[in-house]
Coordinates of C-alpha atoms in Angstrom, one line a residue:
X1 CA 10.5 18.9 -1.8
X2 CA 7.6 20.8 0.0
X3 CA 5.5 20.0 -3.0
X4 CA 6.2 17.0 -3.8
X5 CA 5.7 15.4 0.0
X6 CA 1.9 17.5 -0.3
X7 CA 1.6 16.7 -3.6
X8 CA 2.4 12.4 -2.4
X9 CA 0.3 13.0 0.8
X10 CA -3.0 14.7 -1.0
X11 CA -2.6 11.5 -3.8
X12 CA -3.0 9.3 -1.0
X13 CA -5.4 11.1 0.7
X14 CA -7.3 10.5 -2.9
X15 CA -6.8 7.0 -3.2
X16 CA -8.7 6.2 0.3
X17 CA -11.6 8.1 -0.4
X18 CA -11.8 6.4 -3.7
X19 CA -11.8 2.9 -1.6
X20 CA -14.5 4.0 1.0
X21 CA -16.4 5.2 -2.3
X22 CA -16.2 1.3 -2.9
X23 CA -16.8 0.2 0.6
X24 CA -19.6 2.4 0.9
X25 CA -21.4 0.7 -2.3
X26 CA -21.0 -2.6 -1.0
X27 CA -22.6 -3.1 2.7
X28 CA -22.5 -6.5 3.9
X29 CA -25.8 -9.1 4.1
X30 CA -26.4 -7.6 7.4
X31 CA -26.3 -4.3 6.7
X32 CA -22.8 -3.5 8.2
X33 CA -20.3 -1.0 6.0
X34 CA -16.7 -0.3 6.8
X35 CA -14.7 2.5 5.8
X36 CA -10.7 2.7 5.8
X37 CA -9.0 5.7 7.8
X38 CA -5.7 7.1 7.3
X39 CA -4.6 8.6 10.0
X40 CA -1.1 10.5 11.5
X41 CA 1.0 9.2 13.8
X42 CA 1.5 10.8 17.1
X43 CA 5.1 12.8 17.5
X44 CA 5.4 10.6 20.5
X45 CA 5.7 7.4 17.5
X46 CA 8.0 8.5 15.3
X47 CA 6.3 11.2 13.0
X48 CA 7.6 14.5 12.1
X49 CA 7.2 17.3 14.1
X50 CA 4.4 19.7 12.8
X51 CA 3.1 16.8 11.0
X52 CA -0.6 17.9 12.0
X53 CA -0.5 21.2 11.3
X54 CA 1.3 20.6 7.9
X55 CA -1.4 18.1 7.4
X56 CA -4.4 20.7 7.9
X57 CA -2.8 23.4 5.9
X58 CA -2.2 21.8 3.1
X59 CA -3.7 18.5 2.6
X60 CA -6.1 18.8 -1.0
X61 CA -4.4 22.7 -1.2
X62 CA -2.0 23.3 -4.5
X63 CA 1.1 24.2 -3.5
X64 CA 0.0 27.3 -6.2
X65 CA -2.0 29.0 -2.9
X66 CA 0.4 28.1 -0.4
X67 CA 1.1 31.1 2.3
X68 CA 4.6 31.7 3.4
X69 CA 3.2 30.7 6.6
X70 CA 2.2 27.3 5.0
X71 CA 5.3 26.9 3.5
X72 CA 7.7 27.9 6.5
X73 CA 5.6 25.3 9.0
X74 CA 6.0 22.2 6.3
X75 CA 9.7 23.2 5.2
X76 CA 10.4 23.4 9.0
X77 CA 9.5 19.6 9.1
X78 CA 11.2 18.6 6.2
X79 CA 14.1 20.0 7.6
X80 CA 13.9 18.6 10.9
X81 CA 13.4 14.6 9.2
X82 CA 16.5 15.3 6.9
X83 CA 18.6 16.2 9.8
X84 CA 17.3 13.3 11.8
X85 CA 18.3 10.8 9.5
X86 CA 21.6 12.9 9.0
X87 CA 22.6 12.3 12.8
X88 CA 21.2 8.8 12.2
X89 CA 23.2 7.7 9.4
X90 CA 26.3 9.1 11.0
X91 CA 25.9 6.5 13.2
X92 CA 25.3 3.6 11.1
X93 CA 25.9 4.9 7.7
X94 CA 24.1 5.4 4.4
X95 CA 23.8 7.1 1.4
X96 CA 22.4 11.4 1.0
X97 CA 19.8 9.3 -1.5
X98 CA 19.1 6.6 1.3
X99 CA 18.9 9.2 4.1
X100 CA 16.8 11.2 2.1
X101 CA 14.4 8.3 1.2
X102 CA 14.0 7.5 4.2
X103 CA 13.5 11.2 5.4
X104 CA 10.3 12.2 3.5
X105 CA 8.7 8.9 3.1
X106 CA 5.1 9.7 4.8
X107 CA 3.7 6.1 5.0
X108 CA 6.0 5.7 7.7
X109 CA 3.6 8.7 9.5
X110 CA 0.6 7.0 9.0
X111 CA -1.4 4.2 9.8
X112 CA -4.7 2.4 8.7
X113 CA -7.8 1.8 10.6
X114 CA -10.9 0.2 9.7
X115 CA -14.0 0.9 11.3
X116 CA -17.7 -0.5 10.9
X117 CA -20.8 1.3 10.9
X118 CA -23.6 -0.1 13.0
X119 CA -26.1 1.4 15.2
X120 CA -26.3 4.2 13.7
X121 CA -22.2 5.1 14.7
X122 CA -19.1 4.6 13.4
X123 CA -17.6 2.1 15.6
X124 CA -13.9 0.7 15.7
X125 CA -13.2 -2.7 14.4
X126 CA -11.7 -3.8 17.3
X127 CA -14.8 -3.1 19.5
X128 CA -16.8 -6.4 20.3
X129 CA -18.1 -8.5 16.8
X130 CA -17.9 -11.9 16.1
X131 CA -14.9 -13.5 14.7
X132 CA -17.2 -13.5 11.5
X133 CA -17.5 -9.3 11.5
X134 CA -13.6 -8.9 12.4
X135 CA -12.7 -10.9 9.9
X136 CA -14.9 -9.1 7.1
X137 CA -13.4 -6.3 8.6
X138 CA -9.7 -6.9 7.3
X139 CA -11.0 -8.4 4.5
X140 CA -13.6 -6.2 2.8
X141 CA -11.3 -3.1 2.8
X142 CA -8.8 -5.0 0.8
X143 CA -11.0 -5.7 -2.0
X144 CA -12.1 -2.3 -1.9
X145 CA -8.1 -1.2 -2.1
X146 CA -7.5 -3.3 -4.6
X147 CA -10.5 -2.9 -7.0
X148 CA -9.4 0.9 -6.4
X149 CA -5.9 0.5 -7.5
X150 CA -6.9 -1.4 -10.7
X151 CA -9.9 1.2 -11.7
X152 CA -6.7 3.6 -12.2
X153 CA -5.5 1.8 -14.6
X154 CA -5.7 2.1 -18.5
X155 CA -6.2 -1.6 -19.2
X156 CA -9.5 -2.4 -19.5
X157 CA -9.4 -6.3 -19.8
X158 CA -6.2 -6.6 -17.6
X159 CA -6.5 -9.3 -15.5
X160 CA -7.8 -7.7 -12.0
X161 CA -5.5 -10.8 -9.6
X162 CA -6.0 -11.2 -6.5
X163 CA -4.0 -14.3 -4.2
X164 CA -5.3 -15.3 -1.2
X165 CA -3.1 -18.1 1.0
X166 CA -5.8 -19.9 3.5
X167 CA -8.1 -17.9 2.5
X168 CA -11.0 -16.9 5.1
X169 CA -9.7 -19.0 7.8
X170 CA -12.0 -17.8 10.6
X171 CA -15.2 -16.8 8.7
X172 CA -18.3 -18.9 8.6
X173 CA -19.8 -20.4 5.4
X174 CA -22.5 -17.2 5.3
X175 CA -19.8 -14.9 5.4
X176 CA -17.5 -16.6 3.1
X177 CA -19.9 -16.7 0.6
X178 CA -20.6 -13.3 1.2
X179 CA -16.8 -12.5 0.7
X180 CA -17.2 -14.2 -2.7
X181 CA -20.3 -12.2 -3.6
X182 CA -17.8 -9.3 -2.9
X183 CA -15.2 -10.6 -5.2
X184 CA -17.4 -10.6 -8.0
X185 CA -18.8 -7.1 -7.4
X186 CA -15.7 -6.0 -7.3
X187 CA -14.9 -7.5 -10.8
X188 CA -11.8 -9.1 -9.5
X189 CA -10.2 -12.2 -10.8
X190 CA -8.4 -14.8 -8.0
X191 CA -6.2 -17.5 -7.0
X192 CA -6.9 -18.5 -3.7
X193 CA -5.7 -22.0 -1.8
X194 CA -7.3 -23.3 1.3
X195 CA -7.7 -26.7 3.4
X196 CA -11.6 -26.2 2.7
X197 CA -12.6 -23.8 0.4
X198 CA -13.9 -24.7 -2.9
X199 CA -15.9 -21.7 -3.9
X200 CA -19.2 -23.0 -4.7
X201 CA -21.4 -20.3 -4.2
X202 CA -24.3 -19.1 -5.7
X203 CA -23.1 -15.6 -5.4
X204 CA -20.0 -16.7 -8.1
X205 CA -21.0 -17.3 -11.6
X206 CA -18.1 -19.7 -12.3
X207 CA -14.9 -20.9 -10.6
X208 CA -12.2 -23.2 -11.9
X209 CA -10.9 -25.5 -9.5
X210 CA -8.3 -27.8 -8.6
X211 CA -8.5 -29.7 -5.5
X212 CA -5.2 -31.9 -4.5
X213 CA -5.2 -34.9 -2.5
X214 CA -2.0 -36.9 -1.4
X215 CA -1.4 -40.5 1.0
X216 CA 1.4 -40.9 3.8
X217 CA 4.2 -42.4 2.3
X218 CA 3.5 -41.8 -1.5
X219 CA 6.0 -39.2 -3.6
X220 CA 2.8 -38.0 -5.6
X221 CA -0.2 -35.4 -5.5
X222 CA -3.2 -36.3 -6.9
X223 CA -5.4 -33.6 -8.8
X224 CA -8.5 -33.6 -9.7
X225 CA -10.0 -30.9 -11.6
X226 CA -13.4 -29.4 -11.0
X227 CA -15.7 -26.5 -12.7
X228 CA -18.5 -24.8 -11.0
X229 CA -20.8 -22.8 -13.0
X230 CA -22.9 -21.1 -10.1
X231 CA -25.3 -23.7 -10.1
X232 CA -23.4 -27.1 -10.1
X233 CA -20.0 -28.6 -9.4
X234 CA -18.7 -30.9 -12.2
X235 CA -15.5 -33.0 -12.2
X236 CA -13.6 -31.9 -15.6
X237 CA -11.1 -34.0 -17.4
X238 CA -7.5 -33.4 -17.5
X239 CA -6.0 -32.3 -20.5
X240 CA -2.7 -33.7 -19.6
X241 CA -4.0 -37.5 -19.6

């Protein structure tokens, strides 16, 4: 169990550099970057005692070079989670499988932050920006974490989807298109609905789009279907009529 909690913990450890390595290519128009941090929780907010100190030990170590100081300090914390949950489940019942699922899974030890360079610091995202920056903030790192997760992959012409619901609500026209840019650097393929959006941008070489329009008191939707090849919008036939 030691090694394979590391082992999980040192993978994801892997996968965020590997999305700062994408952030870190892509700065926005204005020069601004943002890198993702993964950081422990505090004892005092639920993690496992000697989470830390297992964390410095052993986080990008084999488990081949371990000490049997390394190995006492994580096993200690293991053993403290399992018999947390142990006196937990007592209580309101569960499974050994459950108990021990919920016992060594480290995302609930973590959180994410984003932060933005500028000025010459790392700053956090919450500091003062415009709704524009705070916004790019959340977004940005998610294309990065995505793009990541499909470059792992061993399908080169899979379909790299992303969905977006409202998407951008908040961000300004330069920083929208600028998302799109982003979307298209990061070679990722999207659905996305919105009240306003329509995704012509220069920055995209081609978007496929259908825009729906319905009247008070009528049981229909009306679509119309639209194509923009990065330099024009046209209105497109439907191949149902």
């Amino acid at each position: 169990l030691d090694a394979l909690v590391c082992g999980q913990l040192d993978r994801a450890q892997r996968q965020v550099d590997a999305i700062n390595k994408e952030l870190h290519k892509r700065p926005t128009s204005t020069g601004v970057r943002f890198r993702l941090l993964w950081l422990p929780l505090g004892e005092d907010e639920g993690a496992p005692v000697g989470l830390e100190a297992a964390r410095k030990r052993l986080l990008n170590t084999s488990a081949d070079l371990w000490s049997a100081e390394d190995r006492r300090v994580v096993g200690a914390m293991l053993q403290q989670r399992i018999a947390a949950e142990r006196m937990r489940a007592e209580a309101s019942g569960g499974s050994l499988l459950e108990q021990l699922a919920r016992a060594l899974d480290y995302r609930r030890w973590h959180r994410f932050r984003v932060q933005r360079w500028q000025d010459g610091e790392w700053r956090p995202l919450s500091g003062p920006a415009s709704s524009g920056e705070r916004a790019l903030g959340l977004t940005v790192p998610l294309f990065a974490a995505v793009s990541s997760y499909y470059s792992q992959g061993g399908y080169a012409f899979a379909p790299r989807l992303v969905m977006l619901d409202e998407a951008f609500a908040g961000i300004d026209d330069a920083a929208r298109a600028h998302c799109m840019g982003l979307i298209h650097e990061f070679d990722l393929d999207f659905v996305i609905t919105s009240e306003r959006e329509w995704g012509c941008y220069a920055e995209l070489p081609g978007v496929a789009i259908c825009h729906l329009q319905r009247r008070e008191g009528v049981d229909a939707v009306h679509v119309s279907r639209w194509t923009w090849d990065g330099r024009a919008r046209r209105r497109e036939d439907d191949p149902d009529r």
